[in-house]
Amino acid sequence: MRFVGWDLTDPYSRACRPVDIAEADTRGRVRFSEARWPAPPSRGGDFDPVELAAAFPVGAEDVLVVDGPQALARPGAQVREAERLLRAPGRTPDVLPVPGRPFCGFVRGSVLLFAGLRARGGLPMLDVDTDALGEARLFEAFPGATWRTLAVEKLGAKASRDGRERRRAVLEANGLRFPEGELPTHDQLDAALCAWLGWLTRKAPERVVAVGAPLTVDAHGWLREGRILDLRFRAETMSEP
């Protein structure tokens, strides 16, 4: 079994960056790789969700945790409940946003990717495929919230060397083992955090919780709402915004 984290980027960006991938084995050993989005759609077109998902290979036994929204908000809402509770800066409305404004391309690409992953099957999703956290194998995470919970002291700017060293040390103290050599980038560390949350669902399920409103499928087949995987400590101590 592998525990895999994806740190998504904006596939509609003119300077689209690869997606950073972290894979952790059952002993917590981490390795990094990258995956590239398919070519941007032509003017007036859009990504096909199934073709989009095919660009990101997933193993049959993987537990996959993605830094990116899995679903649209409930009809009439401009933000998902999980995003509101965790104070996510990127907010997902009840329809696919049009790329061009901050976070819009990222949100659109992520929702379409999750739709493609679900259409392909093989990775049960919490609420729509199983009610058990330990049986689901496709999750969403928001690393920004989880880092705040993990930090005993300030972690510093995430892109700085000191901030990256502190984040790596936090994950190492919590069971991950990184390859020798170059210090991971902040995007790689976010991907590693996602993989670690997936690892906890099997190794220490008492430490994790799914925050937000349950995932549903509407009459048109769109995924809506959905819960974000996070640490239980934060979920039990957070106050209402």
mmCIF file of C-alpha atoms in Angstrom:
data_model
loop_
_atom_site.group_PDB
_atom_site.id
_atom_site.type_symbol
_atom_site.label_atom_id
_atom_site.label_comp_id
_atom_site.label_asym_id
_atom_site.label_seq_id
_atom_site.Cartn_x
_atom_site.Cartn_y
_atom_site.Cartn_z
ATOM 1 C CA MET A 1 0.000 0.000 0.000
ATOM 2 C CA ARG A 2 1.207 3.504 -0.856
ATOM 3 C CA PHE A 3 0.074 6.756 0.695
ATOM 4 C CA VAL A 4 0.154 9.415 -2.001
ATOM 5 C CA GLY A 5 -0.203 13.187 -1.780
ATOM 6 C CA TRP A 6 -0.766 15.545 -4.717
ATOM 7 C CA ASP A 7 -0.140 19.293 -4.489
ATOM 8 C CA LEU A 8 -2.264 20.549 -7.375
ATOM 9 C CA THR A 9 -1.515 23.559 -9.555
ATOM 10 C CA ASP A 10 -3.638 25.583 -12.008
ATOM 11 C CA PRO A 11 -3.928 23.660 -15.318
ATOM 12 C CA TYR A 12 -5.307 26.749 -17.069
ATOM 13 C CA SER A 13 -2.291 28.902 -16.249
ATOM 14 C CA ARG A 14 -0.077 29.993 -19.142
ATOM 15 C CA ALA A 15 2.913 29.013 -17.021
ATOM 16 C CA CYS A 16 1.375 25.841 -15.639
ATOM 17 C CA ARG A 17 3.650 24.158 -13.111
ATOM 18 C CA PRO A 18 3.853 20.375 -12.703
ATOM 19 C CA VAL A 19 1.965 18.750 -9.861
ATOM 20 C CA ASP A 20 4.266 17.683 -7.024
ATOM 21 C CA ILE A 21 3.673 14.131 -5.833
ATOM 22 C CA ALA A 22 4.828 12.557 -2.570
ATOM 23 C CA GLU A 23 4.584 8.829 -1.957
ATOM 24 C CA ALA A 24 5.027 7.288 1.492
ATOM 25 C CA ASP A 25 5.233 3.571 2.131
ATOM 26 C CA THR A 26 3.890 1.776 5.208
ATOM 27 C CA ARG A 27 7.102 2.604 7.091
ATOM 28 C CA GLY A 28 6.797 6.317 6.326
ATOM 29 C CA ARG A 29 9.620 6.482 3.770
ATOM 30 C CA VAL A 30 8.938 9.296 1.294
ATOM 31 C CA ARG A 31 9.915 9.771 -2.333
ATOM 32 C CA PHE A 32 8.983 12.618 -4.656
ATOM 33 C CA SER A 33 7.988 12.823 -8.302
ATOM 34 C CA GLU A 34 6.053 15.103 -10.653
ATOM 35 C CA ALA A 35 3.154 14.794 -13.053
ATOM 36 C CA ARG A 36 2.112 17.204 -15.782
ATOM 37 C CA TRP A 37 -1.396 18.240 -16.680
ATOM 38 C CA PRO A 38 -2.543 17.484 -20.243
ATOM 39 C CA ALA A 39 -2.243 20.265 -22.823
ATOM 40 C CA PRO A 40 -4.634 23.142 -22.091
ATOM 41 C CA PRO A 41 -7.956 22.923 -23.941
ATOM 42 C CA SER A 42 -8.466 24.952 -27.095
ATOM 43 C CA ARG A 43 -10.426 28.187 -26.901
ATOM 44 C CA GLY A 44 -14.038 27.453 -26.025
ATOM 45 C CA GLY A 45 -13.280 23.889 -24.904
ATOM 46 C CA ASP A 46 -12.476 22.332 -21.575
ATOM 47 C CA PHE A 47 -10.739 19.329 -20.080
ATOM 48 C CA ASP A 48 -12.531 16.006 -20.210
ATOM 49 C CA PRO A 49 -12.552 14.789 -16.579
ATOM 50 C CA VAL A 50 -11.708 11.169 -17.436
ATOM 51 C CA GLU A 51 -8.848 12.176 -19.742
ATOM 52 C CA LEU A 52 -7.642 14.595 -17.083
ATOM 53 C CA ALA A 53 -7.543 11.839 -14.454
ATOM 54 C CA ALA A 54 -5.729 9.494 -16.864
ATOM 55 C CA ALA A 55 -2.724 11.851 -16.779
ATOM 56 C CA PHE A 56 -2.222 11.019 -13.100
ATOM 57 C CA PRO A 57 -1.639 7.274 -12.581
ATOM 58 C CA VAL A 58 -3.083 5.829 -9.378
ATOM 59 C CA GLY A 59 -2.402 2.369 -7.977
ATOM 60 C CA ALA A 60 -5.242 0.013 -7.119
ATOM 61 C CA GLU A 61 -4.254 -0.050 -3.436
ATOM 62 C CA ASP A 62 -3.189 3.591 -3.048
ATOM 63 C CA VAL A 63 -4.594 5.938 -0.439
ATOM 64 C CA LEU A 64 -4.631 9.284 -2.255
ATOM 65 C CA VAL A 65 -4.932 12.692 -0.584
ATOM 66 C CA VAL A 66 -5.187 15.756 -2.809
ATOM 67 C CA ASP A 67 -4.560 19.407 -1.984
ATOM 68 C CA GLY A 68 -7.434 20.766 -4.052
ATOM 69 C CA PRO A 69 -11.248 20.944 -3.833
ATOM 70 C CA GLN A 70 -13.124 17.745 -4.590
ATOM 71 C CA ALA A 71 -16.580 19.185 -5.229
ATOM 72 C CA LEU A 72 -18.773 22.212 -5.784
ATOM 73 C CA ALA A 73 -20.632 23.980 -2.987
ATOM 74 C CA ARG A 74 -24.265 23.166 -2.352
ATOM 75 C CA PRO A 75 -26.683 25.042 -4.660
ATOM 76 C CA GLY A 76 -26.925 28.710 -3.711
ATOM 77 C CA ALA A 77 -23.700 28.735 -1.649
ATOM 78 C CA GLN A 78 -20.501 30.582 -2.552
ATOM 79 C CA VAL A 79 -18.234 28.490 -0.350
ATOM 80 C CA ARG A 80 -18.183 24.907 0.868
ATOM 81 C CA GLU A 81 -18.737 24.293 4.566
ATOM 82 C CA ALA A 82 -15.327 22.619 4.967
ATOM 83 C CA GLU A 83 -13.578 25.616 3.388
ATOM 84 C CA ARG A 84 -15.465 27.999 5.681
ATOM 85 C CA LEU A 85 -14.546 26.050 8.808
ATOM 86 C CA LEU A 86 -10.875 25.728 7.871
ATOM 87 C CA ARG A 87 -10.649 29.294 6.512
ATOM 88 C CA ALA A 88 -9.333 28.242 3.124
ATOM 89 C CA PRO A 89 -8.326 31.193 0.914
ATOM 90 C CA GLY A 90 -9.530 29.462 -2.254
ATOM 91 C CA ARG A 91 -13.303 29.108 -2.097
ATOM 92 C CA THR A 92 -15.400 26.844 -4.287
ATOM 93 C CA PRO A 93 -18.806 28.168 -5.442
ATOM 94 C CA ASP A 94 -21.827 26.141 -6.577
ATOM 95 C CA VAL A 95 -20.816 26.278 -10.267
ATOM 96 C CA LEU A 96 -17.443 25.797 -11.926
ATOM 97 C CA PRO A 97 -15.585 29.139 -11.792
ATOM 98 C CA VAL A 98 -14.188 30.655 -14.979
ATOM 99 C CA PRO A 99 -10.363 30.671 -15.072
ATOM 100 C CA GLY A 100 -8.659 34.033 -14.985
ATOM 101 C CA ARG A 101 -9.293 35.266 -11.463
ATOM 102 C CA PRO A 102 -7.277 34.132 -8.405
ATOM 103 C CA PHE A 103 -7.844 30.455 -7.549
ATOM 104 C CA CYS A 104 -10.512 30.021 -10.262
ATOM 105 C CA GLY A 105 -8.445 27.884 -12.625
ATOM 106 C CA PHE A 106 -7.057 25.884 -9.705
ATOM 107 C CA VAL A 107 -10.562 25.219 -8.345
ATOM 108 C CA ARG A 108 -12.016 24.321 -11.740
ATOM 109 C CA GLY A 109 -9.179 21.947 -12.602
ATOM 110 C CA SER A 110 -9.323 20.244 -9.211
ATOM 111 C CA VAL A 111 -13.101 19.670 -9.275
ATOM 112 C CA LEU A 112 -12.865 18.244 -12.794
ATOM 113 C CA LEU A 113 -9.949 16.021 -11.770
ATOM 114 C CA PHE A 114 -11.897 14.579 -8.837
ATOM 115 C CA ALA A 115 -14.866 13.974 -11.142
ATOM 116 C CA GLY A 116 -12.565 12.044 -13.463
ATOM 117 C CA LEU A 117 -11.052 10.028 -10.626
ATOM 118 C CA ARG A 118 -14.509 9.064 -9.422
ATOM 119 C CA ALA A 119 -15.634 8.156 -12.941
ATOM 120 C CA ARG A 120 -12.622 5.862 -13.312
ATOM 121 C CA GLY A 121 -13.545 4.114 -10.060
ATOM 122 C CA GLY A 122 -11.270 2.081 -7.813
ATOM 123 C CA LEU A 123 -10.740 4.706 -5.101
ATOM 124 C CA PRO A 124 -13.716 4.819 -2.697
ATOM 125 C CA MET A 125 -14.689 8.295 -1.534
ATOM 126 C CA LEU A 126 -15.989 9.088 1.919
ATOM 127 C CA ASP A 127 -19.796 9.491 2.177
ATOM 128 C CA VAL A 128 -20.678 8.444 -1.383
ATOM 129 C CA ASP A 129 -18.834 5.099 -1.493
ATOM 130 C CA THR A 130 -18.234 4.305 2.176
ATOM 131 C CA ASP A 131 -19.096 5.704 5.594
ATOM 132 C CA ALA A 132 -15.831 4.531 7.143
ATOM 133 C CA LEU A 133 -12.773 6.793 7.160
ATOM 134 C CA GLY A 134 -10.528 3.740 7.181
ATOM 135 C CA GLU A 135 -12.138 2.330 4.026
ATOM 136 C CA ALA A 136 -12.063 5.502 1.899
ATOM 137 C CA ARG A 137 -8.995 5.898 -0.322
ATOM 138 C CA LEU A 138 -9.557 9.261 -2.024
ATOM 139 C CA PHE A 139 -9.507 12.349 0.175
ATOM 140 C CA GLU A 140 -9.107 16.108 0.065
ATOM 141 C CA ALA A 141 -6.751 18.018 2.373
ATOM 142 C CA PHE A 142 -5.926 21.658 3.068
ATOM 143 C CA PRO A 143 -2.271 21.723 4.204
ATOM 144 C CA GLY A 144 -2.467 25.340 5.359
ATOM 145 C CA ALA A 145 -4.825 24.370 8.186
ATOM 146 C CA THR A 146 -2.923 21.231 9.156
ATOM 147 C CA TRP A 147 0.445 23.005 9.321
ATOM 148 C CA ARG A 148 -1.056 25.483 11.799
ATOM 149 C CA THR A 149 -2.139 22.613 14.034
ATOM 150 C CA LEU A 150 1.195 20.788 13.838
ATOM 151 C CA ALA A 151 3.294 23.853 14.630
ATOM 152 C CA VAL A 152 4.521 23.962 18.221
ATOM 153 C CA GLU A 153 6.249 27.214 17.287
ATOM 154 C CA LYS A 154 6.087 29.458 14.235
ATOM 155 C CA LEU A 155 7.184 27.619 11.112
ATOM 156 C CA GLY A 156 8.268 30.728 9.219
ATOM 157 C CA ALA A 157 7.674 31.597 5.575
ATOM 158 C CA LYS A 158 6.889 28.367 3.768
ATOM 159 C CA ALA A 159 9.176 29.087 0.790
ATOM 160 C CA SER A 160 12.188 30.100 2.917
ATOM 161 C CA ARG A 161 14.931 27.629 3.732
ATOM 162 C CA ASP A 162 14.252 27.934 7.449
ATOM 163 C CA GLY A 163 10.512 27.439 6.923
ATOM 164 C CA ARG A 164 11.115 24.351 4.808
ATOM 165 C CA GLU A 165 13.568 22.885 7.309
ATOM 166 C CA ARG A 166 11.079 23.413 10.129
ATOM 167 C CA ARG A 167 8.259 21.781 8.174
ATOM 168 C CA ARG A 168 10.417 18.812 7.270
ATOM 169 C CA ALA A 169 11.415 18.416 10.922
ATOM 170 C CA VAL A 170 7.765 18.455 12.005
ATOM 171 C CA LEU A 171 6.883 15.678 9.580
ATOM 172 C CA GLU A 172 9.954 13.672 10.572
ATOM 173 C CA ALA A 173 8.920 13.975 14.225
ATOM 174 C CA ASN A 174 5.550 12.544 13.191
ATOM 175 C CA GLY A 175 6.873 9.460 11.450
ATOM 176 C CA LEU A 176 7.953 10.384 7.916
ATOM 177 C CA ARG A 177 11.445 9.651 6.609
ATOM 178 C CA PHE A 178 12.764 11.843 3.793
ATOM 179 C CA PRO A 179 15.438 10.964 1.233
ATOM 180 C CA GLU A 180 18.937 12.233 1.892
ATOM 181 C CA GLY A 181 20.068 15.212 -0.103
ATOM 182 C CA GLU A 182 18.360 18.393 -1.198
ATOM 183 C CA LEU A 183 15.789 20.039 1.037
ATOM 184 C CA PRO A 184 12.240 19.540 -0.351
ATOM 185 C CA THR A 185 10.440 22.542 -1.823
ATOM 186 C CA HIS A 186 7.419 23.924 -0.003
ATOM 187 C CA ASP A 187 5.154 22.334 -2.643
ATOM 188 C CA GLN A 188 6.806 18.951 -2.085
ATOM 189 C CA LEU A 189 6.326 19.371 1.646
ATOM 190 C CA ASP A 190 2.625 20.128 1.155
ATOM 191 C CA ALA A 191 2.368 16.959 -0.926
ATOM 192 C CA ALA A 192 4.201 15.030 1.812
ATOM 193 C CA LEU A 193 1.783 16.402 4.408
ATOM 194 C CA CYS A 194 -1.111 15.112 2.296
ATOM 195 C CA ALA A 195 0.518 11.683 2.048
ATOM 196 C CA TRP A 196 1.066 11.711 5.820
ATOM 197 C CA LEU A 197 -2.630 12.399 6.473
ATOM 198 C CA GLY A 198 -3.475 9.396 4.313
ATOM 199 C CA TRP A 199 -0.901 7.374 6.271
ATOM 200 C CA LEU A 200 -2.641 8.357 9.519
ATOM 201 C CA THR A 201 -6.004 7.024 8.308
ATOM 202 C CA ARG A 202 -4.463 3.548 8.513
ATOM 203 C CA LYS A 203 -1.715 3.926 11.126
ATOM 204 C CA ALA A 204 -3.327 6.279 13.671
ATOM 205 C CA PRO A 205 -6.981 6.878 12.698
ATOM 206 C CA GLU A 206 -7.719 8.411 16.098
ATOM 207 C CA ARG A 207 -5.617 11.428 15.054
ATOM 208 C CA VAL A 208 -7.631 12.383 11.961
ATOM 209 C CA VAL A 209 -11.123 13.598 11.268
ATOM 210 C CA ALA A 210 -13.084 14.718 8.209
ATOM 211 C CA VAL A 211 -14.265 18.333 8.557
ATOM 212 C CA GLY A 212 -17.289 19.820 6.789
ATOM 213 C CA ALA A 213 -20.506 18.677 5.168
ATOM 214 C CA PRO A 214 -20.827 15.155 3.717
ATOM 215 C CA LEU A 215 -20.106 14.607 0.043
ATOM 216 C CA THR A 216 -23.166 14.137 -2.172
ATOM 217 C CA VAL A 217 -23.881 13.618 -5.875
ATOM 218 C CA ASP A 218 -26.573 15.846 -7.408
ATOM 219 C CA ALA A 219 -29.106 14.962 -10.098
ATOM 220 C CA HIS A 220 -26.660 16.037 -12.829
ATOM 221 C CA GLY A 221 -23.815 13.888 -11.478
ATOM 222 C CA TRP A 222 -21.783 16.699 -9.905
ATOM 223 C CA LEU A 223 -20.048 16.087 -6.604
ATOM 224 C CA ARG A 224 -21.074 18.666 -3.988
ATOM 225 C CA GLU A 225 -19.639 19.764 -0.629
ATOM 226 C CA GLY A 226 -17.350 17.036 0.748
ATOM 227 C CA ARG A 227 -15.267 16.851 3.884
ATOM 228 C CA ILE A 228 -11.599 17.799 4.240
ATOM 229 C CA LEU A 229 -9.189 15.461 6.017
ATOM 230 C CA ASP A 230 -7.545 17.178 8.980
ATOM 231 C CA LEU A 231 -6.108 16.528 12.421
ATOM 232 C CA ARG A 232 -8.631 15.816 15.149
ATOM 233 C CA PHE A 233 -7.047 18.304 17.569
ATOM 234 C CA ARG A 234 -7.847 21.221 15.285
ATOM 235 C CA ALA A 235 -11.396 20.063 14.610
ATOM 236 C CA GLU A 236 -12.120 19.808 18.344
ATOM 237 C CA THR A 237 -10.675 23.201 19.261
ATOM 238 C CA MET A 238 -11.556 25.437 16.322
ATOM 239 C CA SER A 239 -14.066 28.209 16.950
ATOM 240 C CA GLU A 240 -16.748 29.344 14.591
ATOM 241 C CA PRO A 241 -15.605 32.160 12.249
#
